[in-house]
């Protein structure tokens, strides 16, 4: 890697289920019976059914991966998991469940962070992982049509030989599924360049709560014929229907990619730096990621990097990762070098030091640091994760406010909350705040954090969920971001689509 020097500035250089007290009774739903299981056997192969009920008698251990989220925070109660392979099978299952008043929890890769894919009581889990076929890809238009159970990374590998990339990129790309991405309106690392799924998804195939198949799997980029119904399912978290197929526009792969990792003396320099980078890099800037010092030090302690020399980092308080993606290597390098020269020669420097990747492996290692922070949080303890949107200028204020809150409650230290940190996507105002419980989740910690953190976000006119969704975790906090009128109309939409309330009950709406 090419190190940057700032010549003008000397630098010395045991888990319980959360929200159990808020889970509704679901008295309107029925539990799965042996009769139901016998009917499911008429639809699916025996290997596609897991159930603790006879005659299957699957062990609870075999259901654990479907009943627990990857963080070990949410613990589901499903005794039956169904794994259909076709949209028609999904339709037949849903028709039976509607007739029998059985709740359904659609589940993709189970990589969510808000309990949206976990059965809260007696609902079945409908896992879409077996629906993993690419239906078509047009290398001219870049339009991909695929089953909802396709893993994001597998889709990326499928279209890579055709010089295209997926318009979203997530740390969980090796296990998350495109249907789940769409159902949660996942954002990720490429949103700044390619926009949200509301723009890149062209069409959807959805099984509605009565079993009807809604086929809007259009490959048209322009279709101005009435209500755009697919938008209701993007971010609907499976409460209005089950996404079984997707048509998505994939952009051409950039012919030149570079990244640079910069150390800043303090947070006040982040926004001026962002403005400078946007102005000088223009259309080739594809990512602008923020990492605070606590998160950086944590990553280093767990073997990420080191990217920068410790002596040059000195007392830098935050870090920024900038990525460029364009069509001409020479053109992009000229722009990037011009940016770096201006940063280093500025009368009042915005950065302390930095490093510019010089090879594909170095490019990957810089991204690996940013993407590895989530796993590092898990190694530190049990993280309370808050995915929020706030104005860029308020990132550090929100993190500091939560830290001060825990200190004032006597809950900051290795005996309780050991770390409060923030990192995220500056380009779209998305802050990932992680509050690490050293010895596990405890009611008194949660009570100190919530609803205080949502009140702080609301005071900055932010959103309690930027890209992870509401799930079961934030139903009680929805009113901090949505008005009573908005929530009432969301309820009306839910009633129209799912009058029996069998589709992912207890999620999104309070």
PDB file of C-alpha atoms in Angstrom, residues 156-344:
ATOM      1  CA  UNK A 156     -22.586 -11.898  -7.738  1.00  0.00           C
ATOM      2  CA  UNK A 157     -20.465 -14.849  -8.864  1.00  0.00           C
ATOM      3  CA  UNK A 158     -23.046 -15.835 -11.484  1.00  0.00           C
ATOM      4  CA  UNK A 159     -23.067 -12.462 -13.240  1.00  0.00           C
ATOM      5  CA  UNK A 160     -19.352 -11.662 -12.747  1.00  0.00           C
ATOM      6  CA  UNK A 161     -18.272 -13.452 -15.974  1.00  0.00           C
ATOM      7  CA  UNK A 162     -20.701 -11.177 -17.803  1.00  0.00           C
ATOM      8  CA  UNK A 163     -18.990  -8.112 -16.305  1.00  0.00           C
ATOM      9  CA  UNK A 164     -21.882  -7.117 -14.075  1.00  0.00           C
ATOM     10  CA  UNK A 165     -22.239  -6.731 -10.305  1.00  0.00           C
ATOM     11  CA  UNK A 166     -25.135  -6.786  -7.885  1.00  0.00           C
ATOM     12  CA  UNK A 167     -26.333  -3.283  -6.965  1.00  0.00           C
ATOM     13  CA  UNK A 168     -26.031  -4.068  -3.264  1.00  0.00           C
ATOM     14  CA  UNK A 169     -23.173  -5.451  -1.208  1.00  0.00           C
ATOM     15  CA  UNK A 170     -23.450  -6.543   2.414  1.00  0.00           C
ATOM     16  CA  UNK A 171     -21.122  -7.978   5.012  1.00  0.00           C
ATOM     17  CA  UNK A 172     -23.448 -11.010   5.200  1.00  0.00           C
ATOM     18  CA  UNK A 173     -23.356 -11.561   1.424  1.00  0.00           C
ATOM     19  CA  UNK A 174     -22.120 -15.137   1.857  1.00  0.00           C
ATOM     20  CA  UNK A 175     -25.326 -16.221   3.617  1.00  0.00           C
ATOM     21  CA  UNK A 176     -28.059 -13.600   3.129  1.00  0.00           C
ATOM     22  CA  UNK A 177     -30.608 -14.261   0.390  1.00  0.00           C
ATOM     23  CA  UNK A 178     -31.936 -11.852  -2.216  1.00  0.00           C
ATOM     24  CA  UNK A 179     -35.547 -12.347  -1.107  1.00  0.00           C
ATOM     25  CA  UNK A 180     -34.637 -11.368   2.434  1.00  0.00           C
ATOM     26  CA  UNK A 181     -32.616  -8.420   1.141  1.00  0.00           C
ATOM     27  CA  UNK A 182     -35.666  -7.164  -0.697  1.00  0.00           C
ATOM     28  CA  UNK A 183     -38.090  -7.862   2.147  1.00  0.00           C
ATOM     29  CA  UNK A 184     -35.954  -5.748   4.487  1.00  0.00           C
ATOM     30  CA  UNK A 185     -34.954  -3.200   1.825  1.00  0.00           C
ATOM     31  CA  UNK A 186     -31.303  -3.841   2.660  1.00  0.00           C
ATOM     32  CA  UNK A 187     -28.966  -0.955   1.886  1.00  0.00           C
ATOM     33  CA  UNK A 188     -25.340  -1.858   2.356  1.00  0.00           C
ATOM     34  CA  UNK A 189     -22.083  -0.582   0.976  1.00  0.00           C
ATOM     35  CA  UNK A 190     -23.121   0.303  -2.587  1.00  0.00           C
ATOM     36  CA  UNK A 191     -26.224   2.381  -1.920  1.00  0.00           C
ATOM     37  CA  UNK A 192     -24.328   5.638  -2.378  1.00  0.00           C
ATOM     38  CA  UNK A 193     -23.479   4.687  -5.967  1.00  0.00           C
ATOM     39  CA  UNK A 194     -26.407   2.572  -7.124  1.00  0.00           C
ATOM     40  CA  UNK A 195     -29.313   3.680  -4.945  1.00  0.00           C
ATOM     41  CA  UNK A 196     -31.810   1.610  -2.962  1.00  0.00           C
ATOM     42  CA  UNK A 197     -33.689  -1.524  -3.946  1.00  0.00           C
ATOM     43  CA  UNK A 198     -36.786   0.594  -4.488  1.00  0.00           C
ATOM     44  CA  UNK A 199     -35.045   1.757  -7.651  1.00  0.00           C
ATOM     45  CA  UNK A 200     -33.105  -1.312  -8.809  1.00  0.00           C
ATOM     46  CA  UNK A 201     -35.844  -3.929  -8.323  1.00  0.00           C
ATOM     47  CA  UNK A 202     -37.868  -4.050 -11.547  1.00  0.00           C
ATOM     48  CA  UNK A 203     -40.370  -6.726 -10.621  1.00  0.00           C
ATOM     49  CA  UNK A 204     -41.381  -9.266  -8.002  1.00  0.00           C
ATOM     50  CA  UNK A 205     -43.215 -12.542  -7.782  1.00  0.00           C
ATOM     51  CA  UNK A 206     -45.074 -12.735  -4.462  1.00  0.00           C
ATOM     52  CA  UNK A 207     -47.302 -15.311  -2.806  1.00  0.00           C
ATOM     53  CA  UNK A 208     -50.038 -13.368  -1.051  1.00  0.00           C
ATOM     54  CA  UNK A 209     -51.479 -14.342   2.358  1.00  0.00           C
ATOM     55  CA  UNK A 210     -54.394 -16.239   0.751  1.00  0.00           C
ATOM     56  CA  UNK A 211     -52.026 -18.252  -1.470  1.00  0.00           C
ATOM     57  CA  UNK A 212     -52.624 -16.241  -4.637  1.00  0.00           C
ATOM     58  CA  UNK A 213     -49.505 -15.810  -6.764  1.00  0.00           C
ATOM     59  CA  UNK A 214     -48.988 -12.155  -7.694  1.00  0.00           C
ATOM     60  CA  UNK A 215     -46.819 -12.243 -10.804  1.00  0.00           C
ATOM     61  CA  UNK A 216     -45.264  -8.835 -11.369  1.00  0.00           C
ATOM     62  CA  UNK A 217     -41.909 -10.239 -12.409  1.00  0.00           C
ATOM     63  CA  UNK A 218     -41.423  -7.555 -15.034  1.00  0.00           C
ATOM     64  CA  UNK A 219     -38.135  -6.967 -16.813  1.00  0.00           C
ATOM     65  CA  UNK A 220     -39.246  -3.567 -18.069  1.00  0.00           C
ATOM     66  CA  UNK A 221     -37.350  -0.515 -16.879  1.00  0.00           C
ATOM     67  CA  UNK A 222     -40.350   1.701 -17.595  1.00  0.00           C
ATOM     68  CA  UNK A 223     -43.904   0.674 -16.742  1.00  0.00           C
ATOM     69  CA  UNK A 224     -46.189   3.546 -15.765  1.00  0.00           C
ATOM     70  CA  UNK A 225     -49.465   1.609 -15.605  1.00  0.00           C
ATOM     71  CA  UNK A 226     -51.160   2.298 -12.305  1.00  0.00           C
ATOM     72  CA  UNK A 227     -50.056   1.520  -8.759  1.00  0.00           C
ATOM     73  CA  UNK A 228     -46.548   0.122  -8.391  1.00  0.00           C
ATOM     74  CA  UNK A 229     -47.534  -2.698  -6.045  1.00  0.00           C
ATOM     75  CA  UNK A 230     -44.056  -4.202  -5.776  1.00  0.00           C
ATOM     76  CA  UNK A 231     -42.932  -1.258  -3.668  1.00  0.00           C
ATOM     77  CA  UNK A 232     -45.170  -2.457  -0.819  1.00  0.00           C
ATOM     78  CA  UNK A 233     -43.199  -5.693  -0.533  1.00  0.00           C
ATOM     79  CA  UNK A 234     -39.770  -4.020  -0.621  1.00  0.00           C
ATOM     80  CA  UNK A 235     -39.193  -3.450   3.076  1.00  0.00           C
ATOM     81  CA  UNK A 236     -42.489  -5.159   4.009  1.00  0.00           C
ATOM     82  CA  UNK A 237     -40.557  -7.805   6.000  1.00  0.00           C
ATOM     83  CA  UNK A 238     -42.844 -10.605   4.836  1.00  0.00           C
ATOM     84  CA  UNK A 239     -45.916  -9.142   6.546  1.00  0.00           C
ATOM     85  CA  UNK A 240     -47.845  -8.614   3.310  1.00  0.00           C
ATOM     86  CA  UNK A 241     -46.677 -11.631   1.315  1.00  0.00           C
ATOM     87  CA  UNK A 242     -43.751 -13.930   0.562  1.00  0.00           C
ATOM     88  CA  UNK A 243     -41.330 -12.813  -2.134  1.00  0.00           C
ATOM     89  CA  UNK A 244     -40.491 -15.876  -4.248  1.00  0.00           C
ATOM     90  CA  UNK A 245     -38.884 -14.309  -7.314  1.00  0.00           C
ATOM     91  CA  UNK A 246     -37.114 -11.080  -8.203  1.00  0.00           C
ATOM     92  CA  UNK A 247     -36.198  -9.144 -11.317  1.00  0.00           C
ATOM     93  CA  UNK A 248     -33.354  -6.742 -10.598  1.00  0.00           C
ATOM     94  CA  UNK A 249     -31.211  -4.384 -12.640  1.00  0.00           C
ATOM     95  CA  UNK A 250     -27.509  -5.091 -12.227  1.00  0.00           C
ATOM     96  CA  UNK A 251     -24.956  -2.422 -13.171  1.00  0.00           C
ATOM     97  CA  UNK A 252     -21.868  -3.024 -15.321  1.00  0.00           C
ATOM     98  CA  UNK A 253     -18.813  -3.974 -13.288  1.00  0.00           C
ATOM     99  CA  UNK A 254     -16.453  -1.027 -12.850  1.00  0.00           C
ATOM    100  CA  UNK A 255     -13.301  -1.321 -14.928  1.00  0.00           C
ATOM    101  CA  UNK A 256     -11.261   0.458 -12.283  1.00  0.00           C
ATOM    102  CA  UNK A 257     -11.667   0.333  -8.494  1.00  0.00           C
ATOM    103  CA  UNK A 258      -9.541   1.952  -5.824  1.00  0.00           C
ATOM    104  CA  UNK A 259      -9.854   2.682  -2.143  1.00  0.00           C
ATOM    105  CA  UNK A 260      -8.098   4.791   0.433  1.00  0.00           C
ATOM    106  CA  UNK A 261      -8.173   4.603   4.234  1.00  0.00           C
ATOM    107  CA  UNK A 262      -7.722   7.917   6.057  1.00  0.00           C
ATOM    108  CA  UNK A 263      -7.158   8.874   9.691  1.00  0.00           C
ATOM    109  CA  UNK A 264      -8.758  12.122  10.867  1.00  0.00           C
ATOM    110  CA  UNK A 265      -7.868  14.155  13.963  1.00  0.00           C
ATOM    111  CA  UNK A 266     -11.523  14.503  15.012  1.00  0.00           C
ATOM    112  CA  UNK A 267     -15.106  14.053  13.883  1.00  0.00           C
ATOM    113  CA  UNK A 268     -15.476  17.719  12.949  1.00  0.00           C
ATOM    114  CA  UNK A 269     -13.324  17.013   9.900  1.00  0.00           C
ATOM    115  CA  UNK A 270     -15.567  14.253   8.533  1.00  0.00           C
ATOM    116  CA  UNK A 271     -18.166  16.464   6.854  1.00  0.00           C
ATOM    117  CA  UNK A 272     -15.664  18.886   5.278  1.00  0.00           C
ATOM    118  CA  UNK A 273     -13.766  15.850   4.029  1.00  0.00           C
ATOM    119  CA  UNK A 274     -16.960  14.353   2.596  1.00  0.00           C
ATOM    120  CA  UNK A 275     -17.702  17.599   0.763  1.00  0.00           C
ATOM    121  CA  UNK A 276     -14.162  17.758  -0.591  1.00  0.00           C
ATOM    122  CA  UNK A 277     -14.224  14.141  -1.750  1.00  0.00           C
ATOM    123  CA  UNK A 278     -17.603  14.534  -3.442  1.00  0.00           C
ATOM    124  CA  UNK A 279     -16.483  17.682  -5.217  1.00  0.00           C
ATOM    125  CA  UNK A 280     -13.187  16.309  -6.484  1.00  0.00           C
ATOM    126  CA  UNK A 281     -14.107  12.694  -7.229  1.00  0.00           C
ATOM    127  CA  UNK A 282     -17.592  13.342  -8.547  1.00  0.00           C
ATOM    128  CA  UNK A 283     -19.171  10.426 -10.331  1.00  0.00           C
ATOM    129  CA  UNK A 284     -16.466   7.876  -9.478  1.00  0.00           C
ATOM    130  CA  UNK A 285     -16.999   7.999  -5.695  1.00  0.00           C
ATOM    131  CA  UNK A 286     -18.832   4.789  -4.788  1.00  0.00           C
ATOM    132  CA  UNK A 287     -18.484   4.569  -0.989  1.00  0.00           C
ATOM    133  CA  UNK A 288     -17.668   6.796   1.954  1.00  0.00           C
ATOM    134  CA  UNK A 289     -17.543   4.819   5.196  1.00  0.00           C
ATOM    135  CA  UNK A 290     -17.011   6.150   8.719  1.00  0.00           C
ATOM    136  CA  UNK A 291     -15.378   4.320  11.652  1.00  0.00           C
ATOM    137  CA  UNK A 292     -14.872   5.855  15.083  1.00  0.00           C
ATOM    138  CA  UNK A 293     -11.722   5.295  17.160  1.00  0.00           C
ATOM    139  CA  UNK A 294     -13.331   2.772  19.510  1.00  0.00           C
ATOM    140  CA  UNK A 295     -14.415   0.604  16.585  1.00  0.00           C
ATOM    141  CA  UNK A 296     -10.997   0.955  14.923  1.00  0.00           C
ATOM    142  CA  UNK A 297      -9.126  -0.105  18.056  1.00  0.00           C
ATOM    143  CA  UNK A 298     -11.496  -3.038  18.509  1.00  0.00           C
ATOM    144  CA  UNK A 299     -10.829  -4.198  14.958  1.00  0.00           C
ATOM    145  CA  UNK A 300      -7.068  -3.995  15.473  1.00  0.00           C
ATOM    146  CA  UNK A 301      -7.320  -5.961  18.729  1.00  0.00           C
ATOM    147  CA  UNK A 302      -9.135  -8.770  16.913  1.00  0.00           C
ATOM    148  CA  UNK A 303      -6.627  -9.082  14.114  1.00  0.00           C
ATOM    149  CA  UNK A 304      -8.089  -6.827  11.439  1.00  0.00           C
ATOM    150  CA  UNK A 305      -5.318  -4.935   9.740  1.00  0.00           C
ATOM    151  CA  UNK A 306      -3.242  -3.156  10.742  1.00  0.00           C
ATOM    152  CA  UNK A 307      -3.938  -0.854   7.811  1.00  0.00           C
ATOM    153  CA  UNK A 308      -2.095   2.174   9.200  1.00  0.00           C
ATOM    154  CA  UNK A 309       1.108   2.466  11.167  1.00  0.00           C
ATOM    155  CA  UNK A 310       0.244   2.918  14.845  1.00  0.00           C
ATOM    156  CA  UNK A 311       2.723   5.773  15.217  1.00  0.00           C
ATOM    157  CA  UNK A 312       1.170   7.688  12.356  1.00  0.00           C
ATOM    158  CA  UNK A 313      -2.365   7.103  13.631  1.00  0.00           C
ATOM    159  CA  UNK A 314      -1.440   8.786  16.904  1.00  0.00           C
ATOM    160  CA  UNK A 315      -4.469  10.299  18.599  1.00  0.00           C
ATOM    161  CA  UNK A 316      -6.690  10.274  15.493  1.00  0.00           C
ATOM    162  CA  UNK A 317     -10.288  10.078  16.622  1.00  0.00           C
ATOM    163  CA  UNK A 318     -11.958   8.622  13.541  1.00  0.00           C
ATOM    164  CA  UNK A 319     -11.322   7.038  10.169  1.00  0.00           C
ATOM    165  CA  UNK A 320     -12.813   7.109   6.696  1.00  0.00           C
ATOM    166  CA  UNK A 321     -12.774   4.573   3.867  1.00  0.00           C
ATOM    167  CA  UNK A 322     -13.315   6.056   0.412  1.00  0.00           C
ATOM    168  CA  UNK A 323     -13.889   3.848  -2.628  1.00  0.00           C
ATOM    169  CA  UNK A 324     -13.865   4.862  -6.275  1.00  0.00           C
ATOM    170  CA  UNK A 325     -15.379   2.882  -9.157  1.00  0.00           C
ATOM    171  CA  UNK A 326     -15.152   3.970 -12.755  1.00  0.00           C
ATOM    172  CA  UNK A 327     -14.508   2.974 -16.333  1.00  0.00           C
ATOM    173  CA  UNK A 328     -10.987   4.267 -16.904  1.00  0.00           C
ATOM    174  CA  UNK A 329      -8.097   3.442 -14.599  1.00  0.00           C
ATOM    175  CA  UNK A 330      -5.933   6.349 -15.716  1.00  0.00           C
ATOM    176  CA  UNK A 331      -8.730   8.873 -15.393  1.00  0.00           C
ATOM    177  CA  UNK A 332      -9.733   7.598 -11.938  1.00  0.00           C
ATOM    178  CA  UNK A 333      -6.162   7.509 -10.635  1.00  0.00           C
ATOM    179  CA  UNK A 334      -5.617  11.081 -11.768  1.00  0.00           C
ATOM    180  CA  UNK A 335      -8.699  12.192  -9.866  1.00  0.00           C
ATOM    181  CA  UNK A 336      -7.755  10.241  -6.751  1.00  0.00           C
ATOM    182  CA  UNK A 337      -4.160  11.434  -6.772  1.00  0.00           C
ATOM    183  CA  UNK A 338      -5.364  14.996  -7.214  1.00  0.00           C
ATOM    184  CA  UNK A 339      -7.606  14.585  -4.175  1.00  0.00           C
ATOM    185  CA  UNK A 340      -4.820  13.179  -2.035  1.00  0.00           C
ATOM    186  CA  UNK A 341      -2.391  15.898  -3.048  1.00  0.00           C
ATOM    187  CA  UNK A 342      -4.906  18.579  -2.123  1.00  0.00           C
ATOM    188  CA  UNK A 343      -5.572  16.929   1.243  1.00  0.00           C
ATOM    189  CA  UNK A 344      -1.880  16.721   2.053  1.00  0.00           C
TER     190      UNK A 344
END
